[in-house]
Tab-separated table of C-alpha atoms and ligand atoms in Angstrom:
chain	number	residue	atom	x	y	z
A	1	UNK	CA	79.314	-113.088	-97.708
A	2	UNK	CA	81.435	-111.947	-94.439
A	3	UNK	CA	79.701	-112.064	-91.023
A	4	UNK	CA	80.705	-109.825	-88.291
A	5	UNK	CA	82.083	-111.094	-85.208
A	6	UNK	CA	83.017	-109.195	-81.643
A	7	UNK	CA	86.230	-111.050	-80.350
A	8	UNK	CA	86.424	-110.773	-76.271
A	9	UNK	CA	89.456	-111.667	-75.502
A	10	UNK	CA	90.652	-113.029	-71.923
A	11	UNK	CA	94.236	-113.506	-72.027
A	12	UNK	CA	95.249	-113.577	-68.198
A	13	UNK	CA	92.564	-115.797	-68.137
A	14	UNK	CA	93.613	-118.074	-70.321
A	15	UNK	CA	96.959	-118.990	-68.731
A	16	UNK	CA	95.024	-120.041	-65.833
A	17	UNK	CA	95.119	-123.482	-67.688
A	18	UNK	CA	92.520	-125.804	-66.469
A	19	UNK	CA	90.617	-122.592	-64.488
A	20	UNK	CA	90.185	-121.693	-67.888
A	21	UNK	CA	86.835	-122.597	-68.617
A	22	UNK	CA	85.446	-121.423	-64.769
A	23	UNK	CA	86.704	-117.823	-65.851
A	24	UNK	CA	84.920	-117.593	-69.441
A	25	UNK	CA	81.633	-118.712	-68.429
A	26	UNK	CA	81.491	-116.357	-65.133
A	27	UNK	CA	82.548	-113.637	-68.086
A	28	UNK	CA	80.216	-114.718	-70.447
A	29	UNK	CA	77.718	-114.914	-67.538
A	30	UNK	CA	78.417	-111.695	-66.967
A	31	UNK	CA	78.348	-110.400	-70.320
A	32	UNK	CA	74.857	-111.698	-71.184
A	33	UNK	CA	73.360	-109.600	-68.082
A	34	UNK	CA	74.727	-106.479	-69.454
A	35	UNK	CA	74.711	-107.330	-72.844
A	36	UNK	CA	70.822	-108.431	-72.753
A	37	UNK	CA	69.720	-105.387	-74.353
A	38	UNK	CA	71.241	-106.158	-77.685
A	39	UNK	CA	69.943	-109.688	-77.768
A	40	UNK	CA	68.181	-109.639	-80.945
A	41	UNK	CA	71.554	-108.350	-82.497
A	42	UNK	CA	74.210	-110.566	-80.604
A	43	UNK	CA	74.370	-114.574	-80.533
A	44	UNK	CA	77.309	-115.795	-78.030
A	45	UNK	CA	79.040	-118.671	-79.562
A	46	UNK	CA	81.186	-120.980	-78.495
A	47	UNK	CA	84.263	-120.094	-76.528
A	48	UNK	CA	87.869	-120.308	-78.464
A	49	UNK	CA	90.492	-120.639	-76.526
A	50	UNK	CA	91.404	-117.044	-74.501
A	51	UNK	CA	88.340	-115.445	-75.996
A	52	UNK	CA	84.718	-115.300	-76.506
A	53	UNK	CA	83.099	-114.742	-80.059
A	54	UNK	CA	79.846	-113.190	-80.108
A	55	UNK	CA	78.393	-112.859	-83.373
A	56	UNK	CA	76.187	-110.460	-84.886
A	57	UNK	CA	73.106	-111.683	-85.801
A	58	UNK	CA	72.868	-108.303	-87.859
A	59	UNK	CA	74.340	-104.993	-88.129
A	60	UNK	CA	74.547	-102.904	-84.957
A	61	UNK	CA	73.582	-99.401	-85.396
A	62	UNK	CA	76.288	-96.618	-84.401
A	63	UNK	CA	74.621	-95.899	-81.070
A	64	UNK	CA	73.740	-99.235	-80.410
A	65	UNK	CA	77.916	-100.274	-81.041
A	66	UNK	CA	79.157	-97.555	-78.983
A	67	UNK	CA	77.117	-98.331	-76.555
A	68	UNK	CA	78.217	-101.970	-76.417
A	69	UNK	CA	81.508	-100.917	-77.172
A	70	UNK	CA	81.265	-99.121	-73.774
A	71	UNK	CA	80.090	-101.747	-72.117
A	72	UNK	CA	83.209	-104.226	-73.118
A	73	UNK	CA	85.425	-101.461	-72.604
A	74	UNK	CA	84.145	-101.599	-68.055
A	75	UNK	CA	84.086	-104.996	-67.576
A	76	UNK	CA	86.053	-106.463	-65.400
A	77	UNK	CA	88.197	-109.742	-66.783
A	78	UNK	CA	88.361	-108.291	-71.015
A	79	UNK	CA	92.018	-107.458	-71.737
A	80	UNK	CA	90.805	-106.372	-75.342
A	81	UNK	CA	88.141	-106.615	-78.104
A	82	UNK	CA	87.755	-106.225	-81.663
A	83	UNK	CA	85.558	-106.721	-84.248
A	84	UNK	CA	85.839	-108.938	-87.441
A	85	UNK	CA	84.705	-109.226	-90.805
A	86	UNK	CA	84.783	-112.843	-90.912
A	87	UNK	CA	84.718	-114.578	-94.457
A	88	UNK	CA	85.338	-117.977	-95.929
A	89	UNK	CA	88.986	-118.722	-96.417
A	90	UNK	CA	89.407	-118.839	-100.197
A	91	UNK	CA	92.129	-116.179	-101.592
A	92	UNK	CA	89.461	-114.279	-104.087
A	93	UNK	CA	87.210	-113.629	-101.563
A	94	UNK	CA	89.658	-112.718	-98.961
A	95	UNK	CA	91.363	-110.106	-101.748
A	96	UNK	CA	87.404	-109.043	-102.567
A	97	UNK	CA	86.455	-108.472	-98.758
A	98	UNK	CA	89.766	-106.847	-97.473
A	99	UNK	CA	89.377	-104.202	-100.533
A	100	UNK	CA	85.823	-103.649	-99.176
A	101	UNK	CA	86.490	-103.321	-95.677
A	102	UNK	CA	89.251	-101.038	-96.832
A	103	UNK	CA	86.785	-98.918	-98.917
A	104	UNK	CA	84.455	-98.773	-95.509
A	105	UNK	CA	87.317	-98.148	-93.127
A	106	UNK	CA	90.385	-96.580	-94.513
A	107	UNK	CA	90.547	-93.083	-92.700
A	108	UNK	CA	91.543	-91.102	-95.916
A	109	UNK	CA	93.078	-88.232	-96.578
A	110	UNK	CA	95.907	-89.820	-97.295
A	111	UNK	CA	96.624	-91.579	-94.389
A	112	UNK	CA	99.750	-94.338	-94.800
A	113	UNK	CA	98.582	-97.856	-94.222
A	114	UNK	CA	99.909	-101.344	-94.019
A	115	UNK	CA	98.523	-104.483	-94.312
A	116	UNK	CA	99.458	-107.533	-91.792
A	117	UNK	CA	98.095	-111.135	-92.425
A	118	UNK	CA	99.202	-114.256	-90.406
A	119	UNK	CA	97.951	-117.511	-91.319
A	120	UNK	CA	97.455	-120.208	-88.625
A	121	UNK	CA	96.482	-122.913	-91.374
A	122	UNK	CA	100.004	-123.320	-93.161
A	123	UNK	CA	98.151	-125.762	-96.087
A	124	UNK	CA	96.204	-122.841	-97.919
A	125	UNK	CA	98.092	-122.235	-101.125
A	126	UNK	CA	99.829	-119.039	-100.615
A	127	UNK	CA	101.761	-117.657	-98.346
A	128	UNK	CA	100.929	-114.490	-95.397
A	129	UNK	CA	103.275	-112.032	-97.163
A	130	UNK	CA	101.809	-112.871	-100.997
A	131	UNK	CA	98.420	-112.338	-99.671
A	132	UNK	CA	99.640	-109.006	-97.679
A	133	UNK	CA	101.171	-107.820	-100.874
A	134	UNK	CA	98.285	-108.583	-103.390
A	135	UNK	CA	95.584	-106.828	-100.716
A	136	UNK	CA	98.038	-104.138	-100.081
A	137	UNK	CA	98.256	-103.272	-103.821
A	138	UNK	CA	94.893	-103.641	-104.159
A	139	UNK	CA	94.130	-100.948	-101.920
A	140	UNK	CA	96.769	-98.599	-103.107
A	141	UNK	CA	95.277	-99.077	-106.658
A	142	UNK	CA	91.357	-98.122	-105.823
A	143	UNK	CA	91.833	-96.497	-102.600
A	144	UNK	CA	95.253	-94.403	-103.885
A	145	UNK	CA	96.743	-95.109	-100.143
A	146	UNK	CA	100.372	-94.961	-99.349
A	147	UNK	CA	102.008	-97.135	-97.990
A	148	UNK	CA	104.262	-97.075	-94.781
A	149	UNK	CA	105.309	-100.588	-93.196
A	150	UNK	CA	107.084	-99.474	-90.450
A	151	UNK	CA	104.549	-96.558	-89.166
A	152	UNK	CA	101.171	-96.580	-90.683
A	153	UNK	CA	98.445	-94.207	-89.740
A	154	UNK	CA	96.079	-97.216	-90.423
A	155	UNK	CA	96.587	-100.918	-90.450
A	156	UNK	CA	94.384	-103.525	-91.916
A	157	UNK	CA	94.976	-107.176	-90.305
A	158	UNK	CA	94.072	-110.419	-91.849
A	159	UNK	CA	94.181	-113.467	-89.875
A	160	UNK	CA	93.945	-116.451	-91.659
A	161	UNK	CA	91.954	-119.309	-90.007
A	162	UNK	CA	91.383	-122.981	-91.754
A	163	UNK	CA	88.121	-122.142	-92.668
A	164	UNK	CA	87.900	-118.712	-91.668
A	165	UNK	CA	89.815	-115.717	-92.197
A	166	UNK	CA	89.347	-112.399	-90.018
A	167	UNK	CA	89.625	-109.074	-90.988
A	168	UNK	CA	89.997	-106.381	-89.062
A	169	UNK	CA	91.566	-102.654	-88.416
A	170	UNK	CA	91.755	-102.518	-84.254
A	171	UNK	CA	92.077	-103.476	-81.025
A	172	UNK	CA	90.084	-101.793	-78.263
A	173	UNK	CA	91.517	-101.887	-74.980
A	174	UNK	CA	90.036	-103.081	-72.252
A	175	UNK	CA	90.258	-103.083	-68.496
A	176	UNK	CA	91.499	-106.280	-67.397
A	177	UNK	CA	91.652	-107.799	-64.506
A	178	UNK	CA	89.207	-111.140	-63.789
A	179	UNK	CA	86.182	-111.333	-64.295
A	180	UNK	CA	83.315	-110.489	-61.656
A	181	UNK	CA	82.401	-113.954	-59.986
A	182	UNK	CA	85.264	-115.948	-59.968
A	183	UNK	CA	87.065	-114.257	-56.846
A	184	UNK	CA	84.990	-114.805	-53.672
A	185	UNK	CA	82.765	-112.288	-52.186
A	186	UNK	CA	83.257	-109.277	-50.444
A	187	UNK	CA	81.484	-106.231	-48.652
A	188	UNK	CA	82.989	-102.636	-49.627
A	189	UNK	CA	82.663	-99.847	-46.819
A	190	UNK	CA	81.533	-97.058	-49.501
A	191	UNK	CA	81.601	-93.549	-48.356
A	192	UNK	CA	81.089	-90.603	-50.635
A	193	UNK	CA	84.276	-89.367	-50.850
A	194	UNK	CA	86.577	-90.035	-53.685
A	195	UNK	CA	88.593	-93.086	-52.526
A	196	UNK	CA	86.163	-95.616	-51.791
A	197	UNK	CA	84.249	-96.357	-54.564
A	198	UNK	CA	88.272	-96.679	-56.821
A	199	UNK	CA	88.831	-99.389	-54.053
A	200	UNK	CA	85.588	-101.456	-54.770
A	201	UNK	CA	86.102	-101.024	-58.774
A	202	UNK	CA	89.616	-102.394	-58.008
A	203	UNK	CA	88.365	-105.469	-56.321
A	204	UNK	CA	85.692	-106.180	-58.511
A	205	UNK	CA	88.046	-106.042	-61.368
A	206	UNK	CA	89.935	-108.691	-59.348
A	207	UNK	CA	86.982	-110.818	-59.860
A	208	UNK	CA	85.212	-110.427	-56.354
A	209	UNK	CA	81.587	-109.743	-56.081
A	210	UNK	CA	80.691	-107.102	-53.912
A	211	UNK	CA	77.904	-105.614	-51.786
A	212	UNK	CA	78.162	-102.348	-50.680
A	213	UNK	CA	77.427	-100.617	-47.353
A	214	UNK	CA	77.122	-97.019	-46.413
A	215	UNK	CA	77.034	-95.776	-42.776
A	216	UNK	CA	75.113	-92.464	-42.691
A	217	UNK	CA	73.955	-90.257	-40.323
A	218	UNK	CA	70.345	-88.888	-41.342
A	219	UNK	CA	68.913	-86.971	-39.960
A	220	UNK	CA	71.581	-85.240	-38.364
A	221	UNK	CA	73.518	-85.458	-42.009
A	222	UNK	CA	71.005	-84.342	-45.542
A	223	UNK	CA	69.389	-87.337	-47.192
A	224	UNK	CA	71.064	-86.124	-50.210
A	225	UNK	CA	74.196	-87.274	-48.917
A	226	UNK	CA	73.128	-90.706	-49.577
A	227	UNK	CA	71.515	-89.842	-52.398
A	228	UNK	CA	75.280	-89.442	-53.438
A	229	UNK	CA	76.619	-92.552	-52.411
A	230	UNK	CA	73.244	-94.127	-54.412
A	231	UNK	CA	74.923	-92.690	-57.572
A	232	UNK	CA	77.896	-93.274	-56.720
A	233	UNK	CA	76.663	-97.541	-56.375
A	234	UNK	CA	74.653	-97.224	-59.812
A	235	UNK	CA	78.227	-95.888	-61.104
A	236	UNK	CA	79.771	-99.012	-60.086
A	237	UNK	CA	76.765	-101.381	-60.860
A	238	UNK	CA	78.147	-100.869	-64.591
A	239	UNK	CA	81.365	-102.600	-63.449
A	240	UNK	CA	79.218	-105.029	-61.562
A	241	UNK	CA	75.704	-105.465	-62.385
A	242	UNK	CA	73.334	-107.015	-59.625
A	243	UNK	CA	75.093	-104.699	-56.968
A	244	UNK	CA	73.823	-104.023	-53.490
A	245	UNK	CA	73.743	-100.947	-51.570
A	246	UNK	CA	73.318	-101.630	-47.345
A	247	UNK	CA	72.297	-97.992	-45.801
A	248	UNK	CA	73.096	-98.257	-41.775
A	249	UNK	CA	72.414	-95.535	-39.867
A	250	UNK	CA	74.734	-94.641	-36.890
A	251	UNK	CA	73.491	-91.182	-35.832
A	252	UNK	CA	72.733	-93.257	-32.540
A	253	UNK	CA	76.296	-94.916	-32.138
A	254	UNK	CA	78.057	-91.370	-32.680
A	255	UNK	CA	75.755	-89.934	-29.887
A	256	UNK	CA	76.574	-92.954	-27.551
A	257	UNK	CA	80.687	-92.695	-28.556
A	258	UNK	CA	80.644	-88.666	-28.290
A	259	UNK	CA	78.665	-89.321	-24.518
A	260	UNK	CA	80.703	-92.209	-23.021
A	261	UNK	CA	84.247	-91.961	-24.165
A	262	UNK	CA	87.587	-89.553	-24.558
A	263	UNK	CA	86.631	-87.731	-27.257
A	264	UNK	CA	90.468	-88.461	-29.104
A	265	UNK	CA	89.328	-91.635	-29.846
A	266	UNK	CA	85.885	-90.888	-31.634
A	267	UNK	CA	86.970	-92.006	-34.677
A	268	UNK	CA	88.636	-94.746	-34.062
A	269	UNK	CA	86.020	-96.099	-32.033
A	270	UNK	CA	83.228	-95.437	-34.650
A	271	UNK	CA	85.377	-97.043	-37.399
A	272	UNK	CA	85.665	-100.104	-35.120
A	273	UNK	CA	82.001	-99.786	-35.392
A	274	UNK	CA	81.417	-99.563	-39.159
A	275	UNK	CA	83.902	-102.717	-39.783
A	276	UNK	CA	81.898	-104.767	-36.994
A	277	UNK	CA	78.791	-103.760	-38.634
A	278	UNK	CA	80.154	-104.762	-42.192
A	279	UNK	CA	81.019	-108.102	-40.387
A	280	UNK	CA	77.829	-108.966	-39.707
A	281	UNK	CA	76.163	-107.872	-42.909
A	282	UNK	CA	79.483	-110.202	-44.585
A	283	UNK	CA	77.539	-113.066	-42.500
A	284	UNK	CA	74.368	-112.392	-44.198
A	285	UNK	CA	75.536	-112.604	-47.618
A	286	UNK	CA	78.399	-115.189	-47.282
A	287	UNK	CA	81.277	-112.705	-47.853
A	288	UNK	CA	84.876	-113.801	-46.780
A	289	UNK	CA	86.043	-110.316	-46.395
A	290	UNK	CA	85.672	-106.432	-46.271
A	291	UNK	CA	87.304	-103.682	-48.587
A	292	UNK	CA	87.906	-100.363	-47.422
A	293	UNK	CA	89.417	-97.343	-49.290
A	294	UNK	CA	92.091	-96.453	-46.615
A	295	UNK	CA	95.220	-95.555	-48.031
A	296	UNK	CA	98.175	-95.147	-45.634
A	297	UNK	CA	99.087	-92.150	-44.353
A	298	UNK	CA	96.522	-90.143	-45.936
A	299	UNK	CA	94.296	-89.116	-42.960
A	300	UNK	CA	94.497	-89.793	-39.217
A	301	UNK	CA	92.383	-93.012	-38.748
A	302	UNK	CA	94.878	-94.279	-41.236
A	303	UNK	CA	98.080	-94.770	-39.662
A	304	UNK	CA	99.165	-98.415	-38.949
A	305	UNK	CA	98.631	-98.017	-35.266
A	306	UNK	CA	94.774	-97.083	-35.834
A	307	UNK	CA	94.313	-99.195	-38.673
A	308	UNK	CA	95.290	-101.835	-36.406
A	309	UNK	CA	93.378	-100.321	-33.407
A	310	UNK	CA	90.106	-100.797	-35.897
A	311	UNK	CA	90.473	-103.718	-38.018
A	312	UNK	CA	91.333	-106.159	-34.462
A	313	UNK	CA	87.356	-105.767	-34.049
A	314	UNK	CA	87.105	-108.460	-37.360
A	315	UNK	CA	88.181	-111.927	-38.308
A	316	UNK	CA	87.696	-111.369	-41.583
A	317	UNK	CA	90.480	-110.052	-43.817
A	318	UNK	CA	90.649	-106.180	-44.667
A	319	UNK	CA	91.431	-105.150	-47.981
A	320	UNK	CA	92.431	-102.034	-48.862
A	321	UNK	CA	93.506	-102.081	-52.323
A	322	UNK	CA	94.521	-98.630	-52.463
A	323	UNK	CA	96.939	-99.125	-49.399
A	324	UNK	CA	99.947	-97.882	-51.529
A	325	UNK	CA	99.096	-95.583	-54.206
A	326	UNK	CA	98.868	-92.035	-53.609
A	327	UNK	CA	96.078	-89.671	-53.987
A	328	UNK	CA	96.839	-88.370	-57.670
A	329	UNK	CA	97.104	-92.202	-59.036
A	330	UNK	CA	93.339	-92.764	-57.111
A	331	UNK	CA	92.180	-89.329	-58.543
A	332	UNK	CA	92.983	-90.730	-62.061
A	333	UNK	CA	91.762	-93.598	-61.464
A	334	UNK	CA	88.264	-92.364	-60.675
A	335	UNK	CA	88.106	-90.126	-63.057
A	336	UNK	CA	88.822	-93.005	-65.298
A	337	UNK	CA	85.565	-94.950	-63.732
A	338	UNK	CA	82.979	-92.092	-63.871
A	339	UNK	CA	83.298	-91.980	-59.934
A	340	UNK	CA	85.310	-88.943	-59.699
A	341	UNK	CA	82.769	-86.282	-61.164
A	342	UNK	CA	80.035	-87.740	-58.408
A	343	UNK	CA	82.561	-88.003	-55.357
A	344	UNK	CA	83.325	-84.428	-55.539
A	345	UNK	CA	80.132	-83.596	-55.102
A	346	UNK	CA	79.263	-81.279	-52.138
A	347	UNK	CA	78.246	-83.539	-49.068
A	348	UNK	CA	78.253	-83.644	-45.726
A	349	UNK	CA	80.168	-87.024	-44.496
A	350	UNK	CA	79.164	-88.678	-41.220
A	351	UNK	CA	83.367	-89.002	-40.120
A	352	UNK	CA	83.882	-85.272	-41.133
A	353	UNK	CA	80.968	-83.495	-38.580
A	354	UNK	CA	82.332	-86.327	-36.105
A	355	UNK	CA	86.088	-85.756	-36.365
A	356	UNK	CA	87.453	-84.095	-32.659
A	357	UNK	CA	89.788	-80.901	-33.163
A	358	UNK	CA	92.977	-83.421	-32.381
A	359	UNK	CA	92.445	-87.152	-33.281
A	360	UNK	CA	94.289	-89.654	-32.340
A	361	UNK	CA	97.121	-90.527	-34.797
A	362	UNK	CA	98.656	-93.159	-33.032
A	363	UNK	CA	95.831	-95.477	-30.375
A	364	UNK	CA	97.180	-97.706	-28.161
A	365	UNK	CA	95.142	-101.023	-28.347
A	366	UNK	CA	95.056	-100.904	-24.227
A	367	UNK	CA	93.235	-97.627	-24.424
A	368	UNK	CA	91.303	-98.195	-27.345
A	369	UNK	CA	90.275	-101.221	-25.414
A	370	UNK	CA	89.267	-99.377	-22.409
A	371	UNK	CA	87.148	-97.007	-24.143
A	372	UNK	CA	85.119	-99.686	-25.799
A	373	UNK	CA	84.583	-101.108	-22.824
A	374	UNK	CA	82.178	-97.716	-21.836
A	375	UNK	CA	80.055	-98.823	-24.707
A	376	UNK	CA	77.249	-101.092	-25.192
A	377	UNK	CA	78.540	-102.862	-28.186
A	378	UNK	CA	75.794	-105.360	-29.062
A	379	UNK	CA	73.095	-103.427	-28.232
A	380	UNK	CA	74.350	-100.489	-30.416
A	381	UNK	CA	75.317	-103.398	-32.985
A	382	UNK	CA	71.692	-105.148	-33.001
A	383	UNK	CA	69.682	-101.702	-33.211
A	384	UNK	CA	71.679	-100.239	-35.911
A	385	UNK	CA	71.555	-104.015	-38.033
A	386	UNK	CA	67.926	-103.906	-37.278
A	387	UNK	CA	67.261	-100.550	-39.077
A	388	UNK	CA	69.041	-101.180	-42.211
A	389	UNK	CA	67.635	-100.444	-45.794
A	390	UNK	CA	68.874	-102.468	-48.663
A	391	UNK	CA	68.700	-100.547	-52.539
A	392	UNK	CA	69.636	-103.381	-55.251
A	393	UNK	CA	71.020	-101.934	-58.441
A	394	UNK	CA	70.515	-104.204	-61.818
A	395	UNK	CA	72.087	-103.326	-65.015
A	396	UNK	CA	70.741	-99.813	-66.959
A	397	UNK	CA	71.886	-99.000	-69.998
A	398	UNK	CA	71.021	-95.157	-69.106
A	399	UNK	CA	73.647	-95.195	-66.340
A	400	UNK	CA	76.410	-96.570	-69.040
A	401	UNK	CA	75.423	-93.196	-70.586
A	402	UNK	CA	75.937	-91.468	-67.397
A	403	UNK	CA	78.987	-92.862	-66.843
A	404	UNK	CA	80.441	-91.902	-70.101
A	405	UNK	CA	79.390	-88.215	-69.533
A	406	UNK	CA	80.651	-88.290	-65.638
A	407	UNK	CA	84.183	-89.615	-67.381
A	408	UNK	CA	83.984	-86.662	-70.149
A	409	UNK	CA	83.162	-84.047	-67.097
A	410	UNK	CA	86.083	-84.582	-65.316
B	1	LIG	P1	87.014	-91.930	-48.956
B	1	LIG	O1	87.418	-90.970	-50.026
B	1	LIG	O2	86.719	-93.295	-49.490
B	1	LIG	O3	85.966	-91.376	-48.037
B	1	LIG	P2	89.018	-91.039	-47.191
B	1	LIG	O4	90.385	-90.875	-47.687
B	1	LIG	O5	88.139	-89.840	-47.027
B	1	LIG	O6	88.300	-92.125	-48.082
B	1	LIG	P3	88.179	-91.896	-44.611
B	1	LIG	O7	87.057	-90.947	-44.669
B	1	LIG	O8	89.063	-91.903	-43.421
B	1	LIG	O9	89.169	-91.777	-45.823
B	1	LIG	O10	87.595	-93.345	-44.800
B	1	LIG	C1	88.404	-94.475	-44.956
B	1	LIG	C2	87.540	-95.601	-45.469
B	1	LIG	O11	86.549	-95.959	-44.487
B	1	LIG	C3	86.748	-95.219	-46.694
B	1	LIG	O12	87.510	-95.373	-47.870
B	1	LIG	C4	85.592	-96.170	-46.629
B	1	LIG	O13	85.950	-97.447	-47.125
B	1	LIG	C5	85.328	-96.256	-45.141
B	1	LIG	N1	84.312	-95.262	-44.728
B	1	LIG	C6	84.511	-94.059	-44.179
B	1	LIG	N2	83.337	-93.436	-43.934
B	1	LIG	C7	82.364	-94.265	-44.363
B	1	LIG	C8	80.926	-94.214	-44.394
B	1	LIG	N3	80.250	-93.173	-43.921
B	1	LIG	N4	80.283	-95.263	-44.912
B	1	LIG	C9	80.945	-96.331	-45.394
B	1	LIG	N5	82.286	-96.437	-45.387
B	1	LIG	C10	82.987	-95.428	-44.863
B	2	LIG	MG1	86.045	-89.988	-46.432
């Protein structure tokens, strides 16, 4: 008698007003790509105001729910989810169907419990708190269940509809934010370290699509080092399916900054590089702006002077989303996405083997400027661009498995 429904709910969304409906189809857009494994199980109905309801066509096994569970629970724009019995609203069968969902889902063991109904149709003939109380007895009388309204272990909520009524025991959190695809695009400098890949999660969860680029230095650097940043993209291709990685070498722009210019400045200078480079791969895929995972203060290219001193080579905007929060807040945070447990990863980083004994902390744009003038910018620019490798990421269940076990790692 009661079909199940998944509730996605979009509630920042929603008071977008008249945006509304541009935000739940770019999440529902999204949710079919990574939901397209399930598709004999799931139909997506119609939207309902702040939320999407997808209904089960039948029941999801337990690996099969956890898994899309997961999947709700790392995409970018859901606030929360739930899932429903959902059953005609007539009082008998809403008594029958709360007493078995009860049976199915009270934790036992005497756990306390309450029941909550609301009812958004005020015509039905009887009233939120009779119907509470008559479920609420009938679960104390088959289930033996105490009752505690004011701290239950366990809470059973009935919603009642016009012509349906919803019942359900939880809310599942999710992570916010808009969803993927209604915020522009963007193109995330990705490194291997820890704070990069928490910056591009942060702007994809503030609806931005994003490609990624990594500037490595094979062969003077392992391959494995980008076999590192590869994971650490299919991480975040679970945020973001259709993700993808740029690979740019710049063993040959190091050389010609390390030959031709005070060697202070090296990093600085090959920053100025990377964000130049990033520019021009922005003008290949129509992005409006770059994201870095510079926080300030937390290393020497990251002062305001050089930050400044790099990001002057670039019209486009530089994002750094991580600009104020302090290393512990970006460690949880990774650890949080499933990053964390690849970033710490041994590797050798392109910046570290190139960092001089005592960097700059503080450039002066006049110097900088003067120093760049020693190098062949296009030509370094155009050779580098023309030796790029692209890796495109689609959406794998496996890696959703992955990232679950990265997150239970660390
Ligand atoms: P991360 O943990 O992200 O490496 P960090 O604190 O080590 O950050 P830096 O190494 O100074 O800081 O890098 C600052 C930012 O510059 C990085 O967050 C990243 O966005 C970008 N970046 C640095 N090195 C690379 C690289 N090899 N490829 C792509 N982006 C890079
Ligand atoms: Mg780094």
């Amino acid at each position: 008698m009661s079909k199940q429904i998944i509730i996605v709910n979009f509630e920042e969304i929603y008071l977008k007003g008249q945006n509304q409906k541009f935000f739940a189809d770019r999440l529902r857009e999204q949710l079919k790509i990574k939901l397209a494994a399930f598709k004999d199980y799931l139909h997506f109905s119609r939207r309902h105001g702040g939320s999407i309801f997808i209904e089960l066509r039948k029941a999801l096994p337990d690996e099969e729910r956890m898994l899309v569970e997961e999947i709700l629970r790392r995409t970018p724009g859901i606030t929360g989810f739930y899932t429903v019995w959902s059953v005609p609203s007539r009082r008998e069968v809403i008594l029958e169907e709360a007493l078995r969902f009860a049976r199915l889902h009270y934790p036992g063991e005497g756990k306390s419990f309450r029941v909550t109904a609301r009812r958004l149709k005020k015509s039905l003939p009887f009233t939120s708190r009779e119907l509470a109380a008559d479920i609420g007895a009938l679960v104390v009388e088959t289930l033996g269940a105490p009752v505690d309204l004011t701290r239950p272990d366990w809470t059973l909520h009935v919603k009642v509809r016009a012509e349906q009524t919803f019942i359900y025991d939880r809310i599942e959190a999710g992570m916010g934010g808009l969803p993927v695809g209604t915020s522009g695009r963007g193109v995330a400098a990705l490194s291997g370290g820890i704070d990069s890949p928490v910056a591009a999660a942060m702007m994809m969860t503030r609806g931005m699509t994003l490609d990624l680029v990594h500037f490595h230095s094979v062969p003077r650097t392992s391959p494995r080092s980008v076999d590192k940043v590869k994971e650490l993209a299919r991480v975040l291709s679970v945020y973001q399916p259709q993700l993808r990685l740029f690979l740019v070498p710049v063993l040959d722009i190091q050389q010609a900054i390390a030959q031709n210019t005070d060697n202070k400045l090296r990093l600085v200078l090959l920053r100025r590089f990377m964000l130049l480079l990033a520019e021009r791969l922005a003008g290949q895929t129509g992005a409006q702006a770059l994201v870095t995972g510079d926080a300030l203060g937390q290393v020497a290219s990251q002062t305001l002077e050089n930050m400044t001193a790099i990001s002057e080579v670039t019209a486009l905007p530089v994002l750094r989303p991580l600009v104020a929060l302090d290393k512990k807040e970006i460690i949880r945070r990774a650890r949080a996405l499933g990053t964390y447990a690849v970033s710490i990863r041994p590797h050798d980083d392109a910046c570290a083997m190139f960092t001089p004994e005592n960097p700059e902390t503080r450039a002066r744009l006049d110097y900088v400027h003067k120093q760049w003038a020693r190098l062949d910018v296009d030509q370094l620019v155009d050779d580098a661009l023309a030796r790029v490798e692209t890796v495109d990421y689609g959406f794998d269940l496996e890696q959703v498995k992955k990232v679950m076990q990265y997150v239970r790692e660390k």
